[in-house]
Tab-separated table of C-alpha atoms in Angstrom:
chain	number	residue	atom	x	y	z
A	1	UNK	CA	8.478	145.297	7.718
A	2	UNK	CA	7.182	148.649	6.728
A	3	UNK	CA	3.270	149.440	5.355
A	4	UNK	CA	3.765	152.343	2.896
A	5	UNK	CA	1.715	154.731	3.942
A	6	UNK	CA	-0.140	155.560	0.891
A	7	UNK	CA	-0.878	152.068	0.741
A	8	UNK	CA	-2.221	151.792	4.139
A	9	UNK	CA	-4.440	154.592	3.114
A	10	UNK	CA	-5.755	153.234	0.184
A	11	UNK	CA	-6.532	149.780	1.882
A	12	UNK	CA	-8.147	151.434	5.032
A	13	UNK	CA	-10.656	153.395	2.275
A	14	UNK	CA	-11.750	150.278	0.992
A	15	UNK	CA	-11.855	148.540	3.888
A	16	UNK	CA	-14.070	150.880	5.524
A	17	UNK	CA	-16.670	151.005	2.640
A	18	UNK	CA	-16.459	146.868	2.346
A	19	UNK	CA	-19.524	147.496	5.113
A	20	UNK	CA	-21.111	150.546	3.585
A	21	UNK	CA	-23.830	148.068	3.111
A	22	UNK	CA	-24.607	147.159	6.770
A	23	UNK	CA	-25.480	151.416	7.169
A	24	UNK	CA	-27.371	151.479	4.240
A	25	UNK	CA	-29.609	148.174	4.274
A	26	UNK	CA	-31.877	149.584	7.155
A	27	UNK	CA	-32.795	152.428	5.628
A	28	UNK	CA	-34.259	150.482	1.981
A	29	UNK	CA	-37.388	151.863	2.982
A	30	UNK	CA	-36.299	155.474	2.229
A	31	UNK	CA	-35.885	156.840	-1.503
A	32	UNK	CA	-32.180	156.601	-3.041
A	33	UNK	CA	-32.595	160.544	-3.853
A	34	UNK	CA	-33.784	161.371	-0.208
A	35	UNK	CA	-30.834	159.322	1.259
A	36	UNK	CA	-28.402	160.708	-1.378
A	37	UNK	CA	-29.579	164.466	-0.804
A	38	UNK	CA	-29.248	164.679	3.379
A	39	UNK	CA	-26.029	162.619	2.977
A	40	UNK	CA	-24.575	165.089	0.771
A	41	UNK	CA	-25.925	168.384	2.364
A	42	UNK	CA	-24.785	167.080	5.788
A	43	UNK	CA	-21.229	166.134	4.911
A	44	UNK	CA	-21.172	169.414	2.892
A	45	UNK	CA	-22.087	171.589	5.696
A	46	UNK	CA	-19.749	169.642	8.322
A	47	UNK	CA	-16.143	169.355	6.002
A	48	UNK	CA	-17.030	172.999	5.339
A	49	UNK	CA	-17.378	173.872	9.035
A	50	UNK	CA	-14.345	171.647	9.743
A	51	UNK	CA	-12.413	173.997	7.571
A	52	UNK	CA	-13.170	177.364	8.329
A	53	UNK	CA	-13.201	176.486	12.283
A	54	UNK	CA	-9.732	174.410	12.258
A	55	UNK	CA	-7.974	175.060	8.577
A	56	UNK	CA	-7.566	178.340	7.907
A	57	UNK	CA	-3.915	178.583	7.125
A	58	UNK	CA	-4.716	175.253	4.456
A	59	UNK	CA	-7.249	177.268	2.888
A	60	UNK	CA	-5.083	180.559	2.770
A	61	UNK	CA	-2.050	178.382	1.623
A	62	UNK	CA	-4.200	176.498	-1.276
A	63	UNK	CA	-5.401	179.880	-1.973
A	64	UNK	CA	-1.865	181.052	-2.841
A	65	UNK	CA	-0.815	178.383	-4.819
A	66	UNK	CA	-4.066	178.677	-6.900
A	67	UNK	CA	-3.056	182.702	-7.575
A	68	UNK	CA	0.680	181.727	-8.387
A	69	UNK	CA	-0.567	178.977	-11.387
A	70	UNK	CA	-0.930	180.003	-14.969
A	71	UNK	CA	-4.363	180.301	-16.214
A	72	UNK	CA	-4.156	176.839	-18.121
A	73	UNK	CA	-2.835	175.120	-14.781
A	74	UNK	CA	-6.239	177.135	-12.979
A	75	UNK	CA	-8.579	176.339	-15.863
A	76	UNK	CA	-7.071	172.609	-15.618
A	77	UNK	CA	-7.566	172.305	-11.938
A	78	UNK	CA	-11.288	173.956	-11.722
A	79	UNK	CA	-11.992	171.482	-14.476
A	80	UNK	CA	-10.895	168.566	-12.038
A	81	UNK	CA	-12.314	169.762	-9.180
A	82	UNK	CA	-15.533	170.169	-10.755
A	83	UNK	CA	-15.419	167.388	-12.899
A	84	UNK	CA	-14.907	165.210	-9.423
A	85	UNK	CA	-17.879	166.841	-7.716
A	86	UNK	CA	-20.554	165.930	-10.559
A	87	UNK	CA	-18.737	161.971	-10.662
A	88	UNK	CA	-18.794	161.620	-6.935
A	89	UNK	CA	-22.620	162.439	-7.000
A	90	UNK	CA	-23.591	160.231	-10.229
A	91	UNK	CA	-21.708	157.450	-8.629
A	92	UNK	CA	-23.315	158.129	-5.364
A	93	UNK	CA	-26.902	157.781	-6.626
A	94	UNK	CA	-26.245	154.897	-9.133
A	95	UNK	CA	-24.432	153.108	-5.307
A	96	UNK	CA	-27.627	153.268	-3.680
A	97	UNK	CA	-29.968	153.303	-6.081
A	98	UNK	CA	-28.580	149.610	-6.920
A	99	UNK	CA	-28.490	148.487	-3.267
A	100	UNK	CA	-32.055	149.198	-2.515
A	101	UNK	CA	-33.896	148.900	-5.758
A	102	UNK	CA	-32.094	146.578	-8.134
A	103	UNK	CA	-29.662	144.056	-6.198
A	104	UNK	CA	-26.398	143.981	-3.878
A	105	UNK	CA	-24.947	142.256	-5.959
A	106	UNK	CA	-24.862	144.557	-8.621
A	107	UNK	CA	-23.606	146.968	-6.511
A	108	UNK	CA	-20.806	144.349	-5.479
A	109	UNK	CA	-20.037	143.547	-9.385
A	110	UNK	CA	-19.690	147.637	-9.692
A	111	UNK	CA	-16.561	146.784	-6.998
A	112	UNK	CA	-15.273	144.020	-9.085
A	113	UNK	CA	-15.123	146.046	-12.694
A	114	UNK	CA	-14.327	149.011	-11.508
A	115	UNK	CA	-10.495	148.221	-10.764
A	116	UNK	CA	-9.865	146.881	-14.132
A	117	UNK	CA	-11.867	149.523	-15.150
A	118	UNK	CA	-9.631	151.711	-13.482
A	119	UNK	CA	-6.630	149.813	-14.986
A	120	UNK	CA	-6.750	150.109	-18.545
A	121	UNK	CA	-7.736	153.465	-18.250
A	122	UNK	CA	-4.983	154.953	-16.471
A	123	UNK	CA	-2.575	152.647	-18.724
A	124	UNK	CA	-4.497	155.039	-21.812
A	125	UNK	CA	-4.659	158.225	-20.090
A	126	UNK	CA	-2.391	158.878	-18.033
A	127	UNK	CA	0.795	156.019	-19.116
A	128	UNK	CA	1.030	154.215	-16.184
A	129	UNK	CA	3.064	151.265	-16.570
A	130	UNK	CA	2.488	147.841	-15.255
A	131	UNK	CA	4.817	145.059	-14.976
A	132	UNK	CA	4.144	141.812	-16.382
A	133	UNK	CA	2.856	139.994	-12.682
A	134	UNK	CA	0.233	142.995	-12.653
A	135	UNK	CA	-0.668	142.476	-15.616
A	136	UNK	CA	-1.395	138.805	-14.767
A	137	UNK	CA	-3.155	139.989	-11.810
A	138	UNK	CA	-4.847	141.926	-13.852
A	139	UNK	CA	-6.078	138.897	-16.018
A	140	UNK	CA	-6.942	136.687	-13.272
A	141	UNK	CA	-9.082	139.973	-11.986
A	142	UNK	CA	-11.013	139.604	-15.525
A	143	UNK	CA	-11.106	135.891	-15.217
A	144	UNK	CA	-12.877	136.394	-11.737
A	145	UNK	CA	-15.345	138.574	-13.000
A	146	UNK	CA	-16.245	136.872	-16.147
A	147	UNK	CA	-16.673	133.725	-13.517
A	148	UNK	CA	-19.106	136.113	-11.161
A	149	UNK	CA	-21.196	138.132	-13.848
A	150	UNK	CA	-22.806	134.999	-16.004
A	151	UNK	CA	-26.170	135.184	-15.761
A	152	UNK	CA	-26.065	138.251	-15.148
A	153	UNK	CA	-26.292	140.624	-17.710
A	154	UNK	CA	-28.903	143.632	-15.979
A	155	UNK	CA	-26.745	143.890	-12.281
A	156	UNK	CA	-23.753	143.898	-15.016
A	157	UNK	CA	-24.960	146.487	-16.959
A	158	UNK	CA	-25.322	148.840	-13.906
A	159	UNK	CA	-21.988	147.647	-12.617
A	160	UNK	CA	-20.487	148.846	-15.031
A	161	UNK	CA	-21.803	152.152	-15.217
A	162	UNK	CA	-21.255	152.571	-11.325
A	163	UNK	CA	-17.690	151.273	-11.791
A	164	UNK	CA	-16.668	153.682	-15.056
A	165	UNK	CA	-17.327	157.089	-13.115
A	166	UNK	CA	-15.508	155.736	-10.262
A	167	UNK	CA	-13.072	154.665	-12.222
A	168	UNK	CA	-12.916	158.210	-14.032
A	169	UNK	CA	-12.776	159.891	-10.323
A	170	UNK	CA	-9.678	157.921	-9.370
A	171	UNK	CA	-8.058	159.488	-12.573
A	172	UNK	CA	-9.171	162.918	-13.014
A	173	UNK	CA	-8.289	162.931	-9.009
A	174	UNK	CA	-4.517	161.410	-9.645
A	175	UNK	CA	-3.601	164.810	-11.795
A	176	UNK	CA	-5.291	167.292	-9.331
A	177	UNK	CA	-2.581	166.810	-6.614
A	178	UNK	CA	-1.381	170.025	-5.858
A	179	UNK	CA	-3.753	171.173	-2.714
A	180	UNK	CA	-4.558	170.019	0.499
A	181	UNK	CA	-6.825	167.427	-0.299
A	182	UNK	CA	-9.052	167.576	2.802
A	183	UNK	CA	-9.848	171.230	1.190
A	184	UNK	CA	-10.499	169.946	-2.392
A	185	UNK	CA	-12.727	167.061	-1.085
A	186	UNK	CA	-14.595	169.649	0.492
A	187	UNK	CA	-15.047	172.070	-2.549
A	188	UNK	CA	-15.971	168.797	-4.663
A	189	UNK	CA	-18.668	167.676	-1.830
A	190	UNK	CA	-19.946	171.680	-1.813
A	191	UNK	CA	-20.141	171.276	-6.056
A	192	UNK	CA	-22.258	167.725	-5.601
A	193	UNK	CA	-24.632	169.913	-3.296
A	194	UNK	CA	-24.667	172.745	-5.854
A	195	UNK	CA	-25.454	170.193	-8.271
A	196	UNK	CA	-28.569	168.527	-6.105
A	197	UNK	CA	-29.903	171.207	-4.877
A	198	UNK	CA	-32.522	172.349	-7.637
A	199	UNK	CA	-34.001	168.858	-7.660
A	200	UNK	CA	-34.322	168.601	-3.689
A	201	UNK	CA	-38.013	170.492	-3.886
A	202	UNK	CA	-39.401	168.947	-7.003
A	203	UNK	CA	-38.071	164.917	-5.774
A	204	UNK	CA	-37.313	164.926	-1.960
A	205	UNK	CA	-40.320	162.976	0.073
A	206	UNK	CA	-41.285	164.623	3.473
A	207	UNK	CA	-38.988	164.864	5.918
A	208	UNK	CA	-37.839	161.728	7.523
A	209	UNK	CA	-39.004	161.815	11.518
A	210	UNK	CA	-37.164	158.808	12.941
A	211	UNK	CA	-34.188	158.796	15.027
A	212	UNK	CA	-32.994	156.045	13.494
A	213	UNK	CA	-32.525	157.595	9.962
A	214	UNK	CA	-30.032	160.503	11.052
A	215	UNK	CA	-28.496	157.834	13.676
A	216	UNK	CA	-28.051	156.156	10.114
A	217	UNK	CA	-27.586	159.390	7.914
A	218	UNK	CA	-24.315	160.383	10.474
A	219	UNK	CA	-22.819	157.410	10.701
A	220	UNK	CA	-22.532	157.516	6.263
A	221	UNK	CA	-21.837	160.698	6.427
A	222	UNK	CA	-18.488	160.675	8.537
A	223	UNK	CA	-17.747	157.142	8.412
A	224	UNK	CA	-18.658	155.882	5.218
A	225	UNK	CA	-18.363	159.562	3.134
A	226	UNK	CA	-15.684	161.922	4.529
A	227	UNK	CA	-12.925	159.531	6.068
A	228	UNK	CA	-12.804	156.816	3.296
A	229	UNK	CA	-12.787	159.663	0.521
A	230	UNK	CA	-10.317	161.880	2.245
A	231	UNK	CA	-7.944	158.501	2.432
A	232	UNK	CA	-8.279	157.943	-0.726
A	233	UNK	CA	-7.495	161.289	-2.165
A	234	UNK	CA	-4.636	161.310	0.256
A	235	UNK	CA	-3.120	157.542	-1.430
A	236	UNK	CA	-3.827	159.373	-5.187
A	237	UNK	CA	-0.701	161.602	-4.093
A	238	UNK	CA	1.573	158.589	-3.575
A	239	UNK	CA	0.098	155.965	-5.414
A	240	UNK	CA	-0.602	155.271	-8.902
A	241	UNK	CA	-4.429	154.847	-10.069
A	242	UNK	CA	-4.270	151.823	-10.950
A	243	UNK	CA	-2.733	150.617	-7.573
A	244	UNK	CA	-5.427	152.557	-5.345
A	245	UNK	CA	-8.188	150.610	-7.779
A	246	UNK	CA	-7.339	147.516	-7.597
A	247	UNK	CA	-6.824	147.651	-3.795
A	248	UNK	CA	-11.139	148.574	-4.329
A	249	UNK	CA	-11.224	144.451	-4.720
A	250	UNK	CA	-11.092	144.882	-0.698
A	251	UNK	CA	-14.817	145.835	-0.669
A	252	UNK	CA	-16.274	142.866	-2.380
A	253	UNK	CA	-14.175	140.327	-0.252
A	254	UNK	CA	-15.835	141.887	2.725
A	255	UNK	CA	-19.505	141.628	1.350
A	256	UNK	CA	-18.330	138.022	0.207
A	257	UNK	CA	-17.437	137.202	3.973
A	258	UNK	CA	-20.476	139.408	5.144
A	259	UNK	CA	-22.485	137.575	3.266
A	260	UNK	CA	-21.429	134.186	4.816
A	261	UNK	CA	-20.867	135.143	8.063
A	262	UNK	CA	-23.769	137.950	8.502
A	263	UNK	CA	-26.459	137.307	6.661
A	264	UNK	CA	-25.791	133.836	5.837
A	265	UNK	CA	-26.375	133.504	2.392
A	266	UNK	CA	-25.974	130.675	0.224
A	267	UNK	CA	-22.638	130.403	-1.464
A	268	UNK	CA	-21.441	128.499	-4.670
A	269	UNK	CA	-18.321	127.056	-5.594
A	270	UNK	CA	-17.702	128.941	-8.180
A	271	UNK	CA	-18.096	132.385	-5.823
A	272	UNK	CA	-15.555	130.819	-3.721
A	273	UNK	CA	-13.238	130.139	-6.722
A	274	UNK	CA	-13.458	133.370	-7.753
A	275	UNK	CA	-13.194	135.557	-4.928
A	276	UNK	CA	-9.943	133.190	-3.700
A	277	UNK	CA	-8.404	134.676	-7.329
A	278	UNK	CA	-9.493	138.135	-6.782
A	279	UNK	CA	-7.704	137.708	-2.959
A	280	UNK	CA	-4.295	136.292	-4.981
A	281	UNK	CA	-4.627	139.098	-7.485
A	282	UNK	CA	-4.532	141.235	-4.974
A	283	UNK	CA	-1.491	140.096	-2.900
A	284	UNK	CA	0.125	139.482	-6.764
A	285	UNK	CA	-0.820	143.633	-7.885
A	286	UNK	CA	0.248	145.135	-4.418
A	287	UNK	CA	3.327	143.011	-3.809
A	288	UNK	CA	6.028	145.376	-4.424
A	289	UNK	CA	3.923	147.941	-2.144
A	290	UNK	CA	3.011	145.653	0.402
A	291	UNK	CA	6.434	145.657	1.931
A	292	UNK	CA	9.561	147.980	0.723
């Protein structure tokens, strides 16, 4: 039995984020924008560090493949790039903003659209083709989150904004494929700072003084920013969008057992039901990747 290697990628991502929420909990007493603006200036500085300290020849080679394309291929691939910096940010804030302010579990539900989400998009935009078993897996996805969303319509409503721009990242990111992607994670992350910047004197609170907040801050940054994004880029080179999203259906089984197991919350049948459909769904999409 072989993993493919894209698909290991992809899974590990998700994974990894599935306990995003264990970093970010302690720290519901700081603002959304303050933890949003150190996380991004932090893993800005240190990916940009990273590569002019240890990844010169990428950056000289990415630099000569960016001279040698035609000005529609550069105008197309500054549009990406960019494009990906000002989703990752919106996404970012609308994450935590929903953790702390309005519910996990409209943060969760963001997890659980997003791959269809993801789906029928990059069936539209970019052709991808799905056989008829994902295509079932992709019902019994929509099944499990009609099932998980009644009741409620305001987390659902935020879910679905959170889920669309990642949704739009994973595709805009699956046709900007032809550089190192460590480097073009890094240019995005230095665009989302860009972006921030002008807002961090007018909104950012005073300057947080316990230890426990950068503890925190460094932990997101490299655990739960720069290796689950850079794994994901990497899978978008061998995998099609609509595989790497619905492998995002990883994230919400691990807040579904965190939440049993962790913080011992109350769970009803019908949860149960429909995360057990979301696991088959799963197993059903990835099948033909799962082993080769």
């Amino acid at each position: 039995m072989r993993i493919d290697k894209y698909f290991l990628a992809a899974f590990t991502s998700f994974f990894i984020w599935g306990f995003f929420g264990l970093a970010l909990r302690p720290l519901h007493d700081y603002a959304s924008l303050d933890i949003l603006f150190y996380r991004v200036f932090l893993a800005s500085a240190l990916l940009l560090l990273i590569n002019l300290l240890f990844r010169k020849n990428e950056l000289i080679i990415d630099y000569k493949i960016y001279k040698s394309l035609s000005f529609s291929q550069k105008r197309k691939t500054l549009f990406l790039t960019v494009f990906g910096g000002f989703l990752l940010i919106f996404n970012w804030y609308l994450f935590m903003f929903a953790v702390n302010h309005v519910s996990l579990q409209s943060a969760s539900f963001a997890y659980l659209v997003c791959p269809i989400i993801t789906t029928i998009l990059a069936f539209f935009i970019l052709k991808e083709k799905l056989s008829n078993w994902q295509w079932l897996a992709v019902f019994m996805c929509v099944v499990s989150c009609s099932i998980l969303s009644y009741g409620h319509s305001k987390e659902l409503l935020y879910s679905l904004i959170i889920a669309t721009s990642f949704a739009l990242y994973l595709i805009s990111q699956r046709k900007n494929n032809q550089f190192d992607r460590f480097v073009i994670l890094t240019i995005q992350l230095i665009i989302a700072s860009l972006v921030i910047l002008p807002f961090y004197p007018i909104y950012s609170e005073e300057l947080p003084t316990e230890n426990l907040f950068y503890i925190l801050l460094i932990v997101i940054v490299v655990l739960f920013t720069i290796i689950p994004l850079f794994l994901n880029l990497y899978a978008l080179k061998g995998m099609n969008s609509s595989a790497v999203g619905i492998l995002m259906y990883t994230n919400p089984l691990i807040n579904f057992f965190l939440a049993i197991f962790y913080f011992h919350e109350e769970i009803q049948l019908s949860q149960i039901v429909s995360y057990f459909l979301i696991l088959v769904s799963i197993l059903i999409f990835n099948k033909n990747s799962l082993v080769k």
